[in-house]
Short mmCIF file of C-alpha atoms in Angstrom, two decimals:
data_model
loop_
_atom_site.label_atom_id
_atom_site.label_comp_id
_atom_site.label_asym_id
_atom_site.label_seq_id
_atom_site.Cartn_x
_atom_site.Cartn_y
_atom_site.Cartn_z
CA MET A 2 0.00 0.00 0.00
CA SER A 3 1.85 3.07 -1.27
CA SER A 4 -0.42 6.00 -0.42
CA SER A 5 0.05 7.87 2.82
CA ILE A 6 -2.74 10.10 4.01
CA SER A 7 -3.11 13.34 5.95
CA VAL A 8 -6.41 14.31 7.58
CA ILE A 9 -6.89 17.94 8.58
CA GLY A 10 -9.49 18.32 11.31
CA ILE A 11 -9.69 15.85 14.22
CA GLY A 12 -13.38 16.36 14.91
CA LYS A 13 -16.36 14.02 15.11
CA LEU A 14 -15.79 12.87 11.53
CA GLY A 15 -12.09 13.55 10.99
CA ALA A 16 -10.86 11.58 14.00
CA PRO A 17 -12.75 8.36 13.12
CA MET A 18 -11.75 8.77 9.44
CA ALA A 19 -8.07 9.00 10.35
CA ALA A 20 -8.34 5.94 12.58
CA CYS A 21 -10.24 3.98 9.91
CA PHE A 22 -7.56 4.70 7.29
CA ALA A 23 -4.77 3.74 9.69
CA SER A 24 -6.55 0.59 10.80
CA ARG A 25 -6.70 -0.53 7.16
CA GLY A 26 -2.95 -0.16 6.77
CA PHE A 27 -2.38 3.42 5.61
CA ARG A 28 0.15 5.66 7.31
CA VAL A 29 -1.85 8.65 8.50
CA LYS A 30 -0.87 12.07 9.82
CA ALA A 31 -3.80 13.82 11.51
CA VAL A 32 -3.72 17.60 12.02
CA ASP A 33 -5.65 19.89 14.31
CA LEU A 34 -5.02 23.29 15.87
CA ASN A 35 -6.31 21.98 19.21
CA PRO A 36 -3.31 20.59 21.13
CA GLN A 37 -5.59 18.52 23.40
CA LYS A 38 -6.93 16.60 20.39
CA VAL A 39 -3.42 16.11 19.01
CA ASN A 40 -2.16 14.77 22.34
CA ALA A 41 -5.19 12.50 22.67
CA ILE A 42 -4.54 10.88 19.29
CA ASN A 43 -0.85 10.41 20.06
CA ASN A 44 -1.72 8.79 23.38
CA GLY A 45 -4.30 6.47 21.85
CA VAL A 46 -7.21 8.29 23.47
CA ALA A 47 -10.35 9.21 21.54
CA PRO A 48 -10.50 13.03 21.15
CA VAL A 49 -14.25 12.88 20.48
CA HIS A 50 -17.10 10.67 21.63
CA GLU A 51 -17.70 7.91 19.10
CA PRO A 52 -18.34 4.23 19.88
CA GLY A 53 -15.44 2.01 18.89
CA LEU A 54 -13.00 4.85 18.23
CA GLU A 55 -10.67 4.14 21.13
CA GLU A 56 -10.37 0.49 20.13
CA LEU A 57 -9.61 1.52 16.56
CA LEU A 58 -6.90 3.91 17.77
CA ARG A 59 -5.22 1.07 19.63
CA GLU A 60 -5.47 -1.09 16.52
CA SER A 61 -3.91 1.68 14.39
CA GLY A 62 -0.83 1.88 16.61
CA SER A 63 2.11 3.81 15.20
CA ARG A 64 0.51 4.14 11.77
CA LEU A 65 -1.51 7.12 13.08
CA ARG A 66 0.22 10.18 14.46
CA ALA A 67 -1.05 13.71 15.00
CA SER A 68 0.42 17.21 14.96
CA GLN A 69 -0.53 20.86 14.58
CA ASN A 70 1.59 21.31 11.45
CA ILE A 71 -0.37 21.26 8.18
CA GLY A 72 2.70 21.79 6.02
CA GLU A 73 4.55 18.85 7.50
CA ALA A 74 1.52 16.60 7.12
CA VAL A 75 1.02 17.53 3.46
CA GLN A 76 4.70 17.10 2.68
CA SER A 77 4.74 13.61 4.17
CA SER A 78 1.56 12.36 2.45
CA ASP A 79 0.16 11.69 -1.02
CA VAL A 80 -3.45 12.59 -0.27
CA THR A 81 -4.89 15.23 2.06
CA PHE A 82 -8.46 15.08 3.36
CA VAL A 83 -9.85 18.42 4.55
CA VAL A 84 -12.47 17.78 7.25
CA VAL A 85 -13.01 21.17 8.91
CA GLY A 86 -16.21 22.87 9.98
CA THR A 87 -18.47 24.76 7.56
CA PRO A 88 -20.89 26.60 9.87
CA SER A 89 -24.17 27.90 8.51
CA ASP A 90 -24.25 31.55 7.54
CA LYS A 91 -27.15 33.98 7.81
CA SER A 92 -28.58 32.97 4.44
CA GLY A 93 -28.72 29.28 5.41
CA GLY A 94 -25.72 28.36 3.26
CA PHE A 95 -22.32 27.12 4.42
CA SER A 96 -19.40 29.36 5.33
CA LEU A 97 -15.89 28.68 4.02
CA GLN A 98 -14.31 30.59 6.91
CA TYR A 99 -12.29 27.53 8.02
CA VAL A 100 -11.99 25.79 4.66
CA LEU A 101 -10.20 28.57 2.79
CA PRO A 102 -7.41 29.23 5.33
CA THR A 103 -6.85 25.48 5.54
CA CYS A 104 -6.61 25.18 1.76
CA GLU A 105 -4.22 28.12 1.61
CA ALA A 106 -1.98 26.34 4.11
CA VAL A 107 -2.22 23.14 2.06
CA GLY A 108 -1.36 25.13 -1.07
CA ARG A 109 1.74 26.64 0.52
CA ALA A 110 2.95 23.14 1.35
CA LEU A 111 2.24 21.98 -2.20
CA ALA A 112 4.42 24.76 -3.62
CA SER A 113 7.62 22.82 -2.90
CA LYS A 114 6.27 19.34 -3.67
CA LYS A 115 7.43 17.73 -6.89
CA SER A 116 5.02 14.81 -6.89
CA PHE A 117 1.32 14.91 -7.75
CA HIS A 118 -0.79 15.44 -4.64
CA LEU A 119 -4.52 14.88 -4.21
CA VAL A 120 -6.59 17.24 -2.07
CA VAL A 121 -9.98 15.88 -0.98
CA LEU A 122 -12.60 18.20 0.49
CA THR A 123 -14.91 16.22 2.76
CA SER A 124 -16.63 19.16 4.48
CA THR A 125 -20.09 19.98 3.14
CA VAL A 126 -20.02 23.16 1.03
CA MET A 127 -22.40 25.09 -1.22
CA PRO A 128 -22.44 24.13 -4.92
CA GLY A 129 -19.81 26.07 -6.81
CA SER A 130 -17.44 26.29 -3.84
CA THR A 131 -15.00 23.46 -4.58
CA GLY A 132 -14.37 24.41 -8.19
CA GLY A 133 -14.51 28.10 -7.28
CA ALA A 134 -13.07 29.58 -4.09
CA VAL A 135 -11.45 26.34 -2.89
CA LEU A 136 -9.65 25.63 -6.17
CA ASP A 137 -8.61 29.30 -6.43
CA ALA A 138 -7.13 29.22 -2.91
CA LEU A 139 -5.11 26.09 -3.69
CA GLU A 140 -3.79 27.36 -7.02
CA ARG A 141 -3.03 30.86 -5.74
CA SER A 142 -1.12 29.72 -2.66
CA SER A 143 0.74 26.88 -4.40
CA GLY A 144 1.48 28.53 -7.73
CA LYS A 145 0.46 25.24 -9.34
CA ARG A 146 -2.34 24.10 -11.66
CA CYS A 147 -5.19 21.86 -10.60
CA GLY A 148 -5.47 18.73 -12.72
CA ILE A 149 -1.82 18.90 -13.71
CA ASP A 150 0.31 19.47 -10.62
CA PHE A 151 -2.27 18.46 -8.04
CA GLY A 152 -5.79 17.03 -8.00
CA LEU A 153 -8.96 18.10 -6.24
CA CYS A 154 -11.97 16.00 -5.25
CA TYR A 155 -15.17 16.73 -3.36
CA ASN A 156 -16.02 13.66 -1.30
CA PRO A 157 -18.64 14.20 1.41
CA GLU A 158 -19.40 11.27 3.68
CA PHE A 159 -22.91 9.96 4.37
CA ILE A 160 -22.39 8.80 7.93
CA ALA A 161 -24.29 9.13 11.20
CA LEU A 162 -22.71 10.05 14.51
CA GLY A 163 -22.75 7.04 16.78
CA THR A 164 -22.13 4.69 13.84
CA VAL A 165 -19.37 6.60 12.01
CA ILE A 166 -16.92 3.69 11.88
CA ARG A 167 -19.46 1.17 10.61
CA ASP A 168 -20.83 3.63 8.06
CA PHE A 169 -17.38 4.64 6.83
CA TYR A 170 -16.34 1.04 6.26
CA ASN A 171 -19.69 0.05 4.72
CA PRO A 172 -21.09 2.99 2.70
CA ASP A 173 -24.20 2.66 0.57
CA PHE A 174 -22.26 4.39 -2.18
CA LEU A 175 -19.25 6.64 -2.67
CA LEU A 176 -19.75 10.16 -4.01
CA ILE A 177 -16.71 11.56 -5.79
CA GLY A 178 -16.64 14.93 -7.47
CA GLU A 179 -13.39 15.21 -9.42
CA SER A 180 -11.36 17.96 -11.05
CA ASP A 181 -9.95 15.39 -13.48
CA PRO A 182 -10.18 11.59 -14.06
CA ARG A 183 -6.78 10.88 -12.54
CA SER A 184 -7.80 12.44 -9.24
CA GLY A 185 -11.12 10.63 -9.12
CA GLN A 186 -9.46 7.30 -9.82
CA MET A 187 -6.85 7.88 -7.10
CA LEU A 188 -9.59 8.44 -4.55
CA ALA A 189 -11.67 5.49 -5.77
CA ASP A 190 -8.60 3.24 -5.47
CA ILE A 191 -8.06 4.31 -1.86
CA TYR A 192 -11.62 3.43 -0.95
CA LYS A 193 -11.27 0.02 -2.59
CA GLN A 194 -8.64 -0.71 0.05
CA VAL A 195 -10.66 0.82 2.89
CA CYS A 196 -14.28 -0.25 2.42
CA LYS A 197 -15.32 -3.63 3.76
CA ASN A 198 -18.21 -3.87 1.31
CA SER A 199 -18.20 -3.20 -2.43
CA PRO A 200 -20.10 0.09 -2.74
CA ALA A 201 -21.19 1.67 -5.99
CA VAL A 202 -19.02 4.65 -6.93
CA ALA A 203 -20.65 7.75 -8.37
CA ARG A 204 -17.98 9.88 -10.08
CA MET A 205 -18.91 13.23 -11.55
CA ASN A 206 -17.80 16.83 -11.82
CA LEU A 207 -17.44 18.96 -8.72
CA ILE A 208 -20.69 20.90 -8.85
CA ASN A 209 -22.83 17.83 -9.50
CA ALA A 210 -21.28 16.17 -6.45
CA GLU A 211 -22.01 19.25 -4.34
CA VAL A 212 -25.65 19.28 -5.44
CA THR A 213 -25.92 15.52 -4.88
CA LYS A 214 -24.73 15.81 -1.27
CA LEU A 215 -27.47 18.30 -0.45
CA ALA A 216 -30.03 16.38 -2.50
CA VAL A 217 -29.46 13.08 -0.68
CA ASN A 218 -29.93 14.53 2.79
CA THR A 219 -32.83 16.74 1.77
CA TYR A 220 -34.62 13.76 0.23
CA ILE A 221 -34.14 11.84 3.49
CA THR A 222 -35.58 14.73 5.54
CA THR A 223 -38.60 14.76 3.27
CA LYS A 224 -39.03 11.02 3.80
CA ILE A 225 -38.74 11.40 7.58
CA SER A 226 -41.31 14.19 7.55
CA TYR A 227 -43.70 12.14 5.43
CA ALA A 228 -43.52 9.29 7.95
CA ASN A 229 -44.06 11.78 10.79
CA MET A 230 -47.11 13.17 8.97
CA LEU A 231 -48.51 9.63 8.83
CA ALA A 232 -47.80 9.19 12.56
CA ARG A 233 -49.73 12.32 13.47
CA LEU A 234 -52.58 11.16 11.22
CA CYS A 235 -52.68 7.67 12.77
CA GLU A 236 -52.84 9.22 16.25
CA LYS A 237 -56.20 10.73 15.31
CA LEU A 238 -57.68 7.47 13.97
CA PRO A 239 -58.66 4.81 16.53
CA GLU A 240 -56.78 1.53 16.00
CA ALA A 241 -54.52 3.04 13.33
CA ASP A 242 -50.85 2.09 13.74
CA VAL A 243 -48.11 3.94 11.87
CA ASN A 244 -45.77 0.96 12.22
CA VAL A 245 -48.14 -1.22 10.23
CA VAL A 246 -48.60 1.50 7.61
CA THR A 247 -44.92 2.33 7.14
CA ASP A 248 -43.83 -1.31 7.22
CA ALA A 249 -46.10 -1.95 4.26
CA LEU A 250 -45.08 1.30 2.57
CA GLY A 251 -41.42 0.36 2.81
CA LEU A 252 -42.00 -2.91 0.95
CA ASP A 253 -42.47 -0.94 -2.25
CA THR A 254 -39.03 -0.88 -3.89
CA ARG A 255 -39.76 2.59 -5.24
CA ILE A 256 -39.90 3.83 -1.64
CA GLY A 257 -37.85 1.54 0.63
CA ALA A 258 -38.02 1.09 4.40
CA LYS A 259 -35.17 3.32 5.58
CA TYR A 260 -36.15 6.44 7.55
CA LEU A 261 -39.87 5.53 7.54
CA LYS A 262 -40.14 5.44 11.32
CA GLY A 263 -42.91 7.93 12.00
CA ALA A 264 -41.64 9.36 15.29
CA VAL A 265 -40.32 12.86 16.04
CA SER A 266 -38.60 15.74 14.26
CA TYR A 267 -35.18 15.14 12.75
CA GLY A 268 -32.20 16.98 14.19
CA GLY A 269 -28.43 16.75 14.38
CA PRO A 270 -25.61 18.53 12.59
CA CYS A 271 -26.48 17.60 8.98
CA PHE A 272 -30.15 17.09 8.12
CA PRO A 273 -31.57 20.48 9.22
CA ARG A 274 -28.62 22.43 7.81
CA ASP A 275 -28.52 20.62 4.46
CA ASN A 276 -32.25 21.06 3.99
CA ARG A 277 -32.02 24.81 4.60
CA ALA A 278 -28.89 25.07 2.47
CA LEU A 279 -30.70 23.58 -0.53
CA ALA A 280 -33.50 26.09 -0.05
CA ALA A 281 -30.94 28.90 0.23
CA LEU A 282 -29.23 27.72 -2.96
CA ALA A 283 -32.52 27.63 -4.85
CA SER A 284 -33.39 31.11 -3.64
CA ARG A 285 -29.97 32.42 -4.67
CA VAL A 286 -30.22 31.12 -8.23
CA GLY A 287 -33.94 31.85 -8.67
CA ALA A 288 -35.20 28.26 -8.61
CA SER A 289 -38.14 26.85 -6.65
CA SER A 290 -37.44 25.39 -3.22
CA GLY A 291 -41.01 24.96 -1.97
CA LEU A 292 -40.63 21.30 -1.07
CA ALA A 293 -37.45 21.82 0.98
CA GLU A 294 -38.98 24.82 2.74
CA ALA A 295 -42.20 22.93 3.50
CA THR A 296 -40.19 20.04 4.95
CA ASP A 297 -38.29 22.40 7.24
CA ILE A 298 -41.48 24.15 8.39
CA PHE A 299 -43.22 20.82 9.03
CA ASN A 300 -40.23 19.53 10.97
CA ARG A 301 -40.14 22.56 13.25
CA ALA A 302 -43.89 22.29 13.81
CA GLN A 303 -43.51 18.78 15.25
CA ILE A 304 -42.13 20.22 18.48
CA LYS A 305 -45.28 22.20 19.23
CA LEU A 306 -47.56 19.38 18.09
CA ILE A 307 -45.97 16.88 20.46
CA ALA A 308 -45.78 19.49 23.24
CA GLU A 309 -49.57 19.74 22.97
CA ILE A 310 -49.88 15.97 23.31
CA VAL A 311 -47.65 16.10 26.39
CA LYS A 312 -49.74 18.87 27.97
CA SER A 313 -52.99 17.01 27.26
CA HIS A 314 -51.72 14.13 29.42
CA ARG A 315 -50.34 16.28 32.23
CA ALA A 316 -52.16 16.65 35.52
CA LYS A 317 -52.04 20.12 37.08
CA ASP A 318 -48.64 21.22 38.39
CA GLU A 319 -46.93 17.91 37.63
CA ALA A 320 -43.43 17.94 36.20
CA VAL A 321 -42.67 16.60 32.74
CA GLY A 322 -39.71 14.25 32.46
CA ILE A 323 -37.73 14.00 29.23
CA LEU A 324 -35.48 11.01 28.67
CA GLY A 325 -32.87 11.78 26.03
CA LEU A 326 -31.46 15.10 24.86
CA THR A 327 -29.09 13.92 22.12
CA TYR A 328 -30.45 13.83 18.59
CA LYS A 329 -29.89 10.06 18.47
CA PRO A 330 -28.46 7.38 20.79
CA ASN A 331 -24.72 6.77 21.23
CA THR A 332 -23.62 10.35 20.61
CA ASP A 333 -23.24 13.50 22.69
CA VAL A 334 -24.59 15.84 20.00
CA VAL A 335 -27.72 17.81 20.91
CA GLU A 336 -27.81 20.14 17.90
CA GLU A 337 -31.50 20.74 17.02
CA SER A 338 -32.45 17.53 18.82
CA PHE A 339 -36.08 16.77 19.58
CA GLY A 340 -35.51 16.28 23.32
CA LEU A 341 -33.68 19.57 23.68
CA LEU A 342 -36.23 21.56 21.68
CA LEU A 343 -39.16 19.93 23.50
CA ALA A 344 -37.60 20.83 26.87
CA GLN A 345 -37.16 24.42 25.71
CA GLU A 346 -40.73 24.58 24.39
CA LEU A 347 -42.29 23.26 27.60
CA SER A 348 -40.02 25.45 29.74
CA SER A 349 -41.10 28.53 27.77
CA GLU A 350 -44.69 27.77 28.81
CA ASN A 351 -43.64 27.72 32.47
CA LEU A 352 -43.94 23.97 32.89
CA GLU A 353 -41.51 22.27 35.23
CA VAL A 354 -39.22 20.02 33.18
CA ILE A 355 -36.82 17.34 34.41
CA VAL A 356 -34.33 15.89 31.94
CA PHE A 357 -31.82 13.08 31.78
CA ASP A 358 -29.44 11.89 29.10
CA PRO A 359 -26.72 9.21 29.33
CA SER A 360 -24.28 11.67 27.77
CA THR A 361 -23.01 13.81 30.62
CA ASP A 362 -22.34 16.73 28.25
CA ALA A 363 -25.83 16.89 26.77
CA ALA A 364 -27.50 18.81 29.59
CA ARG A 365 -25.11 21.76 29.18
CA ALA A 366 -27.27 22.96 26.28
CA LEU A 367 -30.07 23.72 28.76
CA THR A 368 -27.93 25.88 31.05
CA GLY A 369 -29.78 29.06 31.87
CA PHE A 370 -33.25 27.79 31.02
CA THR A 371 -35.73 28.34 33.79
CA ASN A 372 -37.95 25.52 35.03
CA VAL A 373 -35.50 22.86 33.78
CA ARG A 374 -33.72 20.51 36.17
CA VAL A 375 -31.18 17.83 35.26
CA ALA A 376 -31.71 14.49 36.99
CA THR A 377 -28.80 12.34 38.12
CA SER A 378 -30.30 9.21 36.57
CA ALA A 379 -33.16 8.06 34.40
CA GLU A 380 -34.84 6.54 37.46
CA VAL A 381 -34.69 9.87 39.33
CA CYS A 382 -36.15 11.65 36.30
CA ILE A 383 -39.03 9.17 36.10
CA ALA A 384 -39.78 9.24 39.83
CA ALA A 385 -40.01 13.06 39.89
CA SER A 386 -42.33 13.33 36.87
CA GLY A 387 -46.03 12.88 36.31
CA VAL A 388 -45.52 12.56 32.55
CA VAL A 389 -42.38 11.00 31.09
CA VAL A 390 -41.43 11.40 27.42
CA LEU A 391 -39.05 8.97 25.74
CA ALA A 392 -37.40 11.48 23.41
CA THR A 393 -34.27 9.53 22.40
CA PRO A 394 -34.37 5.71 22.32
CA TRP A 395 -31.15 4.97 24.21
CA ALA A 396 -30.94 1.20 24.84
CA GLU A 397 -30.52 1.67 28.59
CA PHE A 398 -33.96 3.27 28.86
CA ARG A 399 -35.51 0.06 27.57
CA GLU A 400 -33.75 -1.88 30.30
CA ILE A 401 -35.38 0.00 33.18
CA ALA A 402 -37.66 -2.34 35.11
CA ALA A 403 -41.42 -1.80 34.73
CA GLU A 404 -41.90 -1.11 38.42
CA GLU A 405 -39.60 1.94 38.13
CA TRP A 406 -42.08 3.52 35.72
CA ALA A 407 -45.26 2.82 37.72
CA ARG A 408 -46.59 4.65 40.74
CA GLU A 409 -49.34 3.88 43.24
CA GLU A 410 -51.14 7.16 43.91
CA SER A 411 -52.17 7.83 40.29
CA PRO A 412 -51.00 6.30 37.01
CA ARG A 413 -47.83 7.89 35.64
CA VAL A 414 -48.13 8.76 31.94
CA VAL A 415 -45.35 7.44 29.71
CA ILE A 416 -45.29 8.92 26.20
CA ASP A 417 -43.21 6.67 23.98
CA CYS A 418 -42.23 8.67 20.91
CA TRP A 419 -40.36 5.73 19.38
CA ARG A 420 -42.62 2.84 20.36
CA ALA A 421 -39.61 1.29 22.06
CA LEU A 422 -41.16 0.54 25.46
CA GLY A 423 -43.85 -1.90 24.46
CA HIS A 424 -43.25 -3.95 27.60
CA LEU A 425 -44.91 -1.14 29.57
CA ASP A 426 -48.23 -1.53 27.79
CA GLY A 427 -50.79 -2.80 30.30
CA VAL A 428 -48.52 -2.38 33.35
CA GLU A 429 -50.53 -1.41 36.42
CA GLY A 430 -49.76 2.05 37.77
CA LEU A 431 -49.03 3.75 34.47
CA HIS A 432 -50.77 4.97 31.36
CA TYR A 433 -48.70 3.99 28.34
CA VAL A 434 -49.06 6.18 25.26
CA LYS A 435 -47.25 5.29 22.06
CA LEU A 436 -47.08 7.99 19.42
CA GLY A 437 -48.15 7.00 15.94
CA PHE A 438 -50.93 4.80 17.31
CA GLY A 439 -54.59 5.76 17.53
CA GLY A 440 -55.32 3.75 20.64
CA ALA A 441 -58.56 1.96 21.39
CA ALA A 442 -61.70 2.93 19.51
CA GLY A 443 -62.85 6.35 20.65
CA LYS A 444 -59.60 7.19 22.49
CA PRO A 445 -57.05 8.80 20.13
CA VAL A 446 -53.59 9.37 21.57
CA GLY A 447 -53.96 13.13 22.01
CA VAL A 448 -56.70 12.79 24.63
CA SER A 449 -56.08 11.42 28.10
CA SER A 450 -58.45 10.45 30.85
CA THR A 451 -55.70 11.34 33.36
CA ALA A 452 -55.52 15.00 32.31
CA VAL A 453 -56.89 17.54 34.75
#
């Protein structure tokens, strides 16, 4: 294996990527301005929370080293992956405020290199950015020509936090935007050595790849929202069950079963931003973006809709417990998560809210919010609440014994947004409500006999 790799940005994606490459036999130099992350990598400690990362670092051994020196990393590698942040700007698009200085530093290192070097931009950017400002920054700072002296690819990853390593090794497909065929082939050859499956490879020009990245995630958000629309509909129809509906819907090969859960609003660092970015792009170029905008509006509305369901089941003055603040299990990310936004919504209406999340960092996002308390355990959160909402389906919540959920004086209401606590159905001392299900005839989920 001849290629050596540098990865700039040891964040939630960059750190697992570097470890994955090293674990598969590549020599990898990871770079970050944060000395704590650099030291963590060099000591075999995961610099970010991601299941399996620490084990992979140990497996990588001396093949993975980290530093703060971009120039040294570029000089000692054949391929450089740029995995830095692209925060949303006021228009809803993505800022290049970290990408461009990084590419200028890469370009300065390329100036003295005699061999062909491939630069791969993994960070999500607006269409036109890679072949525009990014390419210009590399050529200007290196004094070299793209496609001749160095190559440029746009290669966003379709991975989910919490399963980054599995997703990276087993992608559904590889998206490669290329400045020239040589560059695209170099990148495809690397992935042939890295992937544990045999994914399809979609190679195209840079702008088509940029549009495709936004299109994939925006299509998924639309699919999630459609399933959530069906869930809210089923809740109004006695004996309707969104699981039955979406299971059948997913059997149609034109639709497929993935992301047809019918639960709560999507969140996290990618889906909301990519959806709004596509709408911002359409607005900028004078194209229609009605579907993307409608999806975003519908998604935001889910918070208030479910807050109303929660309030309809709440007895006077009782606290509402929320289990799960992260946008999905096995991560510490709370960005636009359902649990976080629901806590904020209920708090804004002066309801007492008690929250718990297995990630110790998650509750920091609620610092300063009135009426919100952080419980020391899931059991404490449940015991202090009259209504408990399963907002994030962490596995450990399913393992809590039934008697911990029940109470003697009056039934505790458990609202299961993910239909993950079926063992609680029929348990004495609680009223189990599963979203997406219309309940018994004449008793839709939004109406509770326990409400006062």
